[in-house]
Tab-separated table of C-alpha atoms in Angstrom:
chain	number	residue	atom	x	y	z
A	1	UNK	CA	-23.330	101.191	-21.816
A	2	UNK	CA	-22.968	105.022	-21.443
A	3	UNK	CA	-25.451	108.248	-22.438
A	4	UNK	CA	-23.992	110.530	-24.285
A	5	UNK	CA	-25.340	114.388	-25.787
A	6	UNK	CA	-25.564	114.969	-29.464
A	7	UNK	CA	-21.949	115.746	-30.504
A	8	UNK	CA	-23.443	119.004	-32.507
A	9	UNK	CA	-25.235	121.005	-30.747
A	10	UNK	CA	-25.086	119.560	-27.009
A	11	UNK	CA	-29.003	118.018	-26.957
A	12	UNK	CA	-29.600	115.146	-24.799
A	13	UNK	CA	-33.487	114.957	-26.220
A	14	UNK	CA	-34.902	113.397	-29.418
A	15	UNK	CA	-36.417	111.134	-30.983
A	16	UNK	CA	-35.614	107.184	-30.304
A	17	UNK	CA	-35.704	104.207	-32.650
A	18	UNK	CA	-35.089	100.903	-31.806
A	19	UNK	CA	-32.994	99.041	-34.299
A	20	UNK	CA	-31.815	95.219	-34.468
A	21	UNK	CA	-28.746	94.394	-35.134
A	22	UNK	CA	-28.428	91.246	-37.808
A	23	UNK	CA	-24.510	90.768	-37.076
A	24	UNK	CA	-23.720	91.486	-40.463
A	25	UNK	CA	-20.343	91.558	-39.228
A	26	UNK	CA	-20.411	89.240	-36.035
A	27	UNK	CA	-22.732	86.715	-35.248
A	28	UNK	CA	-22.454	87.020	-31.832
A	29	UNK	CA	-24.299	90.629	-32.267
A	30	UNK	CA	-27.362	88.490	-33.945
A	31	UNK	CA	-30.693	89.126	-32.340
A	32	UNK	CA	-29.541	92.494	-29.473
A	33	UNK	CA	-31.306	96.017	-30.169
A	34	UNK	CA	-30.020	99.337	-30.267
A	35	UNK	CA	-31.452	102.700	-29.765
A	36	UNK	CA	-30.896	105.404	-32.324
A	37	UNK	CA	-31.786	108.674	-31.231
A	38	UNK	CA	-32.709	111.418	-33.983
A	39	UNK	CA	-31.694	114.669	-31.925
A	40	UNK	CA	-33.678	118.092	-32.735
A	41	UNK	CA	-30.881	119.347	-34.888
A	42	UNK	CA	-31.317	116.199	-37.015
A	43	UNK	CA	-28.304	114.239	-36.264
A	44	UNK	CA	-28.844	110.445	-35.752
A	45	UNK	CA	-26.562	108.539	-33.043
A	46	UNK	CA	-26.261	105.952	-30.931
A	47	UNK	CA	-27.827	106.402	-27.582
A	48	UNK	CA	-27.448	104.730	-25.019
A	49	UNK	CA	-24.337	103.178	-26.440
A	50	UNK	CA	-21.119	100.820	-25.294
A	51	UNK	CA	-18.060	102.148	-23.641
A	52	UNK	CA	-14.925	101.856	-25.028
A	53	UNK	CA	-14.250	98.839	-23.360
A	54	UNK	CA	-17.128	97.156	-24.070
A	55	UNK	CA	-17.303	97.686	-27.634
A	56	UNK	CA	-14.306	95.751	-28.504
A	57	UNK	CA	-16.617	92.874	-27.727
A	58	UNK	CA	-18.765	93.976	-30.902
A	59	UNK	CA	-15.431	93.263	-33.465
A	60	UNK	CA	-14.812	90.103	-34.862
A	61	UNK	CA	-10.865	89.504	-34.340
A	62	UNK	CA	-11.125	89.446	-38.268
A	63	UNK	CA	-13.222	92.336	-38.878
A	64	UNK	CA	-11.189	92.816	-42.306
A	65	UNK	CA	-11.635	88.913	-43.453
A	66	UNK	CA	-8.597	87.475	-45.185
A	67	UNK	CA	-11.155	85.466	-47.414
A	68	UNK	CA	-12.499	87.644	-49.279
A	69	UNK	CA	-10.889	88.172	-52.898
A	70	UNK	CA	-10.580	84.163	-52.418
A	71	UNK	CA	-14.457	83.887	-51.938
A	72	UNK	CA	-15.170	85.489	-55.258
A	73	UNK	CA	-15.398	83.548	-58.575
A	74	UNK	CA	-13.148	84.049	-61.344
A	75	UNK	CA	-15.071	86.346	-63.060
A	76	UNK	CA	-15.530	88.564	-60.465
A	77	UNK	CA	-11.729	88.546	-59.472
A	78	UNK	CA	-11.254	88.918	-63.389
A	79	UNK	CA	-13.149	92.167	-63.496
A	80	UNK	CA	-11.797	93.292	-60.552
A	81	UNK	CA	-8.457	92.791	-61.784
A	82	UNK	CA	-9.673	95.222	-64.806
A	83	UNK	CA	-11.059	97.539	-62.635
A	84	UNK	CA	-7.740	98.263	-60.832
A	85	UNK	CA	-5.944	98.494	-64.412
A	86	UNK	CA	-8.366	100.750	-65.590
A	87	UNK	CA	-8.511	102.882	-62.319
A	88	UNK	CA	-4.571	103.316	-62.344
A	89	UNK	CA	-5.009	104.444	-65.963
A	90	UNK	CA	-7.289	107.210	-65.316
A	91	UNK	CA	-5.418	108.129	-62.447
A	92	UNK	CA	-2.010	108.550	-64.877
A	93	UNK	CA	-4.256	110.272	-67.886
A	94	UNK	CA	-6.709	112.753	-65.665
A	95	UNK	CA	-5.491	113.348	-62.218
A	96	UNK	CA	-1.860	113.371	-62.844
A	97	UNK	CA	-0.394	110.879	-61.639
A	98	UNK	CA	3.163	109.287	-62.915
A	99	UNK	CA	3.255	106.754	-65.483
A	100	UNK	CA	5.184	104.901	-68.308
A	101	UNK	CA	6.245	107.439	-70.846
A	102	UNK	CA	4.382	106.783	-73.835
A	103	UNK	CA	4.221	108.758	-77.316
A	104	UNK	CA	1.072	111.017	-77.944
A	105	UNK	CA	-0.768	108.973	-80.126
A	106	UNK	CA	-0.853	106.233	-77.615
A	107	UNK	CA	-1.965	108.473	-74.886
A	108	UNK	CA	-4.372	109.814	-77.107
A	109	UNK	CA	-5.648	106.169	-78.088
A	110	UNK	CA	-5.805	105.769	-74.209
A	111	UNK	CA	-7.316	108.458	-72.838
A	112	UNK	CA	-10.188	107.282	-75.224
A	113	UNK	CA	-10.778	104.551	-74.509
A	114	UNK	CA	-10.662	105.006	-70.665
A	115	UNK	CA	-12.970	108.381	-71.201
A	116	UNK	CA	-16.263	106.480	-70.529
A	117	UNK	CA	-15.546	104.827	-67.128
A	118	UNK	CA	-13.899	108.625	-66.438
A	119	UNK	CA	-16.736	109.943	-66.799
A	120	UNK	CA	-18.636	107.133	-65.068
A	121	UNK	CA	-16.669	107.524	-62.432
A	122	UNK	CA	-17.272	111.566	-62.356
A	123	UNK	CA	-21.122	110.597	-62.421
A	124	UNK	CA	-21.341	108.285	-60.095
A	125	UNK	CA	-19.467	110.912	-57.296
A	126	UNK	CA	-16.444	108.462	-57.199
A	127	UNK	CA	-13.987	111.291	-58.327
A	128	UNK	CA	-10.375	110.416	-57.885
A	129	UNK	CA	-8.034	112.497	-55.921
A	130	UNK	CA	-5.550	114.135	-57.836
A	131	UNK	CA	-2.011	113.790	-57.396
A	132	UNK	CA	-0.225	115.810	-55.413
A	133	UNK	CA	3.958	114.891	-56.365
A	134	UNK	CA	5.433	113.160	-53.373
A	135	UNK	CA	2.465	114.170	-50.797
A	136	UNK	CA	2.050	112.334	-48.066
A	137	UNK	CA	-1.191	110.531	-47.406
A	138	UNK	CA	-2.757	108.982	-43.985
A	139	UNK	CA	-5.495	107.009	-44.140
A	140	UNK	CA	-7.132	106.372	-40.957
A	141	UNK	CA	-8.888	103.221	-40.463
A	142	UNK	CA	-6.579	101.678	-42.509
A	143	UNK	CA	-7.107	98.174	-42.137
A	144	UNK	CA	-4.636	96.060	-44.193
A	145	UNK	CA	-3.313	98.752	-46.097
A	146	UNK	CA	-4.826	97.991	-49.643
A	147	UNK	CA	-5.535	101.352	-50.556
A	148	UNK	CA	-2.005	102.573	-49.435
A	149	UNK	CA	-0.351	100.147	-51.640
A	150	UNK	CA	-2.172	101.376	-54.249
A	151	UNK	CA	-1.351	104.547	-53.941
A	152	UNK	CA	2.438	103.832	-52.615
A	153	UNK	CA	2.553	102.445	-55.997
A	154	UNK	CA	1.736	105.813	-58.131
A	155	UNK	CA	3.899	108.044	-56.105
A	156	UNK	CA	2.134	109.332	-52.635
A	157	UNK	CA	4.330	108.753	-49.349
A	158	UNK	CA	1.724	106.828	-47.514
A	159	UNK	CA	0.867	106.300	-43.857
A	160	UNK	CA	-2.087	104.655	-41.751
A	161	UNK	CA	-3.440	103.951	-38.417
A	162	UNK	CA	-6.100	101.433	-37.373
A	163	UNK	CA	-7.163	99.548	-33.858
A	164	UNK	CA	-6.834	96.482	-35.594
A	165	UNK	CA	-4.243	94.487	-34.584
A	166	UNK	CA	-4.434	91.915	-37.198
A	167	UNK	CA	-5.107	94.327	-40.015
A	168	UNK	CA	-1.897	96.712	-38.546
A	169	UNK	CA	0.283	93.129	-38.748
A	170	UNK	CA	-0.837	92.431	-42.188
A	171	UNK	CA	-0.064	96.217	-43.408
A	172	UNK	CA	3.225	96.144	-41.716
A	173	UNK	CA	3.780	92.893	-43.294
A	174	UNK	CA	3.967	94.404	-46.971
A	175	UNK	CA	6.208	97.403	-45.743
A	176	UNK	CA	3.191	99.872	-44.902
A	177	UNK	CA	3.898	102.426	-42.530
A	178	UNK	CA	1.205	101.567	-40.211
A	179	UNK	CA	0.558	102.467	-36.737
A	180	UNK	CA	-2.224	100.451	-34.149
A	181	UNK	CA	-4.607	102.684	-32.366
A	182	UNK	CA	-6.423	105.545	-33.157
A	183	UNK	CA	-5.620	109.290	-34.385
A	184	UNK	CA	-5.892	110.851	-30.935
A	185	UNK	CA	-2.874	108.543	-29.953
A	186	UNK	CA	-1.223	108.199	-32.956
A	187	UNK	CA	1.269	111.609	-32.030
A	188	UNK	CA	2.043	112.472	-35.911
A	189	UNK	CA	4.104	116.109	-36.057
A	190	UNK	CA	1.656	119.391	-37.269
A	191	UNK	CA	1.423	120.364	-40.684
A	192	UNK	CA	2.632	117.152	-41.605
A	193	UNK	CA	0.265	115.639	-44.124
A	194	UNK	CA	-1.512	117.235	-47.175
A	195	UNK	CA	-4.583	114.345	-47.625
A	196	UNK	CA	-5.984	112.535	-43.959
A	197	UNK	CA	-8.651	110.476	-45.863
A	198	UNK	CA	-11.455	108.294	-43.672
A	199	UNK	CA	-13.076	105.713	-45.157
A	200	UNK	CA	-15.683	104.082	-43.695
A	201	UNK	CA	-13.848	104.849	-40.386
A	202	UNK	CA	-15.173	107.899	-39.023
A	203	UNK	CA	-18.631	106.631	-37.745
A	204	UNK	CA	-16.892	104.074	-35.523
A	205	UNK	CA	-15.110	106.760	-33.167
A	206	UNK	CA	-16.062	108.052	-29.855
A	207	UNK	CA	-15.388	111.239	-30.735
A	208	UNK	CA	-15.457	112.892	-34.246
A	209	UNK	CA	-15.125	116.495	-33.409
A	210	UNK	CA	-11.836	116.185	-31.431
A	211	UNK	CA	-10.698	113.203	-34.342
A	212	UNK	CA	-11.171	115.795	-37.156
A	213	UNK	CA	-9.500	118.904	-34.908
A	214	UNK	CA	-6.249	116.103	-34.603
A	215	UNK	CA	-6.781	116.009	-38.328
A	216	UNK	CA	-6.701	119.360	-39.343
A	217	UNK	CA	-3.645	119.973	-36.756
A	218	UNK	CA	-1.443	117.338	-38.554
A	219	UNK	CA	-2.293	118.867	-42.158
A	220	UNK	CA	-0.513	121.266	-44.039
A	221	UNK	CA	-2.152	124.097	-44.691
A	222	UNK	CA	-4.444	124.096	-47.509
A	223	UNK	CA	-4.501	120.431	-47.005
A	224	UNK	CA	-7.567	118.135	-47.610
A	225	UNK	CA	-9.532	115.905	-45.055
A	226	UNK	CA	-11.874	113.181	-47.116
A	227	UNK	CA	-14.547	111.426	-45.667
A	228	UNK	CA	-16.567	108.535	-46.843
A	229	UNK	CA	-19.903	107.467	-44.816
A	230	UNK	CA	-22.574	105.932	-44.789
A	231	UNK	CA	-25.330	108.408	-46.120
A	232	UNK	CA	-27.837	108.652	-43.629
A	233	UNK	CA	-29.724	110.867	-45.503
A	234	UNK	CA	-29.726	108.538	-48.620
A	235	UNK	CA	-33.255	107.127	-50.230
A	236	UNK	CA	-31.486	103.237	-49.772
A	237	UNK	CA	-31.770	104.398	-45.512
A	238	UNK	CA	-35.385	105.652	-46.577
A	239	UNK	CA	-36.200	102.737	-48.324
A	240	UNK	CA	-34.945	99.805	-45.991
A	241	UNK	CA	-35.802	101.610	-42.927
A	242	UNK	CA	-34.684	99.538	-39.664
A	243	UNK	CA	-32.690	97.171	-42.341
A	244	UNK	CA	-30.674	99.367	-44.059
A	245	UNK	CA	-27.186	97.508	-43.693
A	246	UNK	CA	-25.171	100.528	-42.883
A	247	UNK	CA	-26.941	101.335	-39.473
A	248	UNK	CA	-25.000	98.540	-38.321
A	249	UNK	CA	-25.293	99.054	-34.002
A	250	UNK	CA	-23.410	99.165	-32.350
A	251	UNK	CA	-20.206	99.471	-34.282
A	252	UNK	CA	-21.614	102.902	-35.923
A	253	UNK	CA	-21.975	105.246	-33.198
A	254	UNK	CA	-23.155	108.240	-35.484
A	255	UNK	CA	-25.330	108.491	-38.930
A	256	UNK	CA	-24.676	111.306	-40.749
A	257	UNK	CA	-26.104	113.080	-43.739
A	258	UNK	CA	-25.160	115.638	-45.917
A	259	UNK	CA	-25.863	118.291	-44.228
A	260	UNK	CA	-24.477	116.847	-40.551
A	261	UNK	CA	-21.024	116.184	-42.022
A	262	UNK	CA	-20.794	119.507	-43.379
A	263	UNK	CA	-21.743	120.998	-39.802
A	264	UNK	CA	-19.110	118.700	-38.198
A	265	UNK	CA	-16.272	119.641	-40.400
A	266	UNK	CA	-16.927	123.758	-39.662
A	267	UNK	CA	-17.440	122.513	-36.132
A	268	UNK	CA	-13.743	120.948	-35.890
A	269	UNK	CA	-12.236	124.223	-38.057
A	270	UNK	CA	-12.273	122.850	-41.679
A	271	UNK	CA	-13.551	125.718	-44.747
A	272	UNK	CA	-14.181	124.969	-48.701
A	273	UNK	CA	-16.986	121.781	-47.967
A	274	UNK	CA	-18.197	120.369	-50.473
A	275	UNK	CA	-20.402	117.033	-50.560
A	276	UNK	CA	-21.026	114.225	-53.242
A	277	UNK	CA	-22.875	110.880	-52.788
A	278	UNK	CA	-22.840	107.656	-54.503
A	279	UNK	CA	-24.138	104.439	-54.106
A	280	UNK	CA	-23.016	101.220	-53.876
A	281	UNK	CA	-24.620	98.111	-55.702
A	282	UNK	CA	-23.463	95.683	-53.013
A	283	UNK	CA	-24.813	97.712	-50.214
A	284	UNK	CA	-28.338	98.288	-51.939
A	285	UNK	CA	-28.510	94.659	-52.160
A	286	UNK	CA	-27.122	93.573	-48.709
A	287	UNK	CA	-30.000	95.618	-47.304
A	288	UNK	CA	-32.587	94.254	-49.830
A	289	UNK	CA	-31.534	90.051	-48.436
A	290	UNK	CA	-31.425	91.658	-45.037
A	291	UNK	CA	-35.179	92.518	-45.549
A	292	UNK	CA	-36.166	89.342	-47.313
A	293	UNK	CA	-34.348	87.413	-44.291
A	294	UNK	CA	-35.877	89.438	-41.340
A	295	UNK	CA	-39.466	90.948	-43.018
A	296	UNK	CA	-40.348	88.731	-45.112
A	297	UNK	CA	-38.596	85.541	-43.203
A	298	UNK	CA	-37.023	84.335	-46.332
A	299	UNK	CA	-34.044	82.764	-47.514
A	300	UNK	CA	-34.368	83.789	-50.563
A	301	UNK	CA	-31.529	86.218	-52.327
A	302	UNK	CA	-31.373	88.660	-54.778
A	303	UNK	CA	-32.508	87.837	-58.416
A	304	UNK	CA	-30.448	88.648	-61.477
A	305	UNK	CA	-32.914	91.124	-62.122
A	306	UNK	CA	-32.654	93.247	-59.040
A	307	UNK	CA	-29.014	93.513	-59.610
A	308	UNK	CA	-29.215	95.045	-63.183
A	309	UNK	CA	-31.732	97.542	-61.986
A	310	UNK	CA	-30.249	98.092	-58.982
A	311	UNK	CA	-26.881	99.302	-60.260
A	312	UNK	CA	-28.704	101.622	-63.017
A	313	UNK	CA	-30.684	102.576	-60.078
A	314	UNK	CA	-27.671	103.578	-57.755
A	315	UNK	CA	-25.956	104.970	-60.141
A	316	UNK	CA	-28.662	107.843	-60.567
A	317	UNK	CA	-29.432	108.008	-56.837
A	318	UNK	CA	-25.815	108.987	-56.201
A	319	UNK	CA	-25.933	111.755	-58.806
A	320	UNK	CA	-29.044	112.960	-57.556
A	321	UNK	CA	-27.146	113.117	-54.123
A	322	UNK	CA	-28.937	110.597	-52.349
A	323	UNK	CA	-26.524	107.530	-52.788
A	324	UNK	CA	-26.039	105.438	-49.969
A	325	UNK	CA	-22.467	106.876	-49.514
A	326	UNK	CA	-21.592	110.231	-48.652
A	327	UNK	CA	-18.429	111.573	-49.777
A	328	UNK	CA	-17.236	114.980	-47.728
A	329	UNK	CA	-14.429	116.891	-48.684
A	330	UNK	CA	-12.832	119.778	-46.706
A	331	UNK	CA	-9.691	121.991	-46.514
A	332	UNK	CA	-7.153	123.677	-43.731
A	333	UNK	CA	-7.139	126.797	-43.719
A	334	UNK	CA	-3.982	128.239	-45.049
């Protein structure tokens, strides 16, 4: 284990909080405890933390479960496919993505049909990235490349990088340009990308400031960086306390809220920072199940009433800025 200082202010002090690991992704971690430090500047991080070598033991070989889709019910898979079709249509009708040529009447009817879901995504803080022509996009922590395949099919020139050899092999098997390793060692050209995306990956890296500085180097002037992070300032984190699933020690080394994520981006040299939040119902319910199991010592799972209430509550909390997922967007100065 190693001891580190706050990446935002350099302080080594703060308030300690012991967090148990539930083994949500790796049963071998279950039962261990880890310490989170909340710095006087307000930032929360794991300290002490595993070294770069030690952390490998905390990731299962299948960090991206291959059975994820097959484990869903037929109804779940049907709704997932329907959601993909609707999102593709929303990209084409509202965000400038290329699609099949249609008459103005068909396009008007299509926009009317898709508008409720378009509004829902915007209200929930899940805006879609506008199309950039033949723009280049890099996904850091891309896993097996599901997002890259989706965006490649709609015109983006896509690239990825991931630490998992299993995930990289899967991505490469479908023709994706994905490198194994991290962004600091990937060696991409300067001023090359229009967008660099971190979808729940930045909290895993050992040096977020240096990683974002590298993202700034490889972005074109005016290019965007997108961060999707667990929101440590969320109502979900406050409600479930130590049993919020997104603490996920020791894999999550840093815990951001809207203020600390904006500060991090500014330290890395970005401008025009904008933050929003949303909440995944599955994350909320996962935390609830964790609470039932470890606090109430019960094997019961969430019921249908909680599932429906959580859906509405998560939507409202996300819109108000207290959602469990944080989205931060910033630009490289022109």
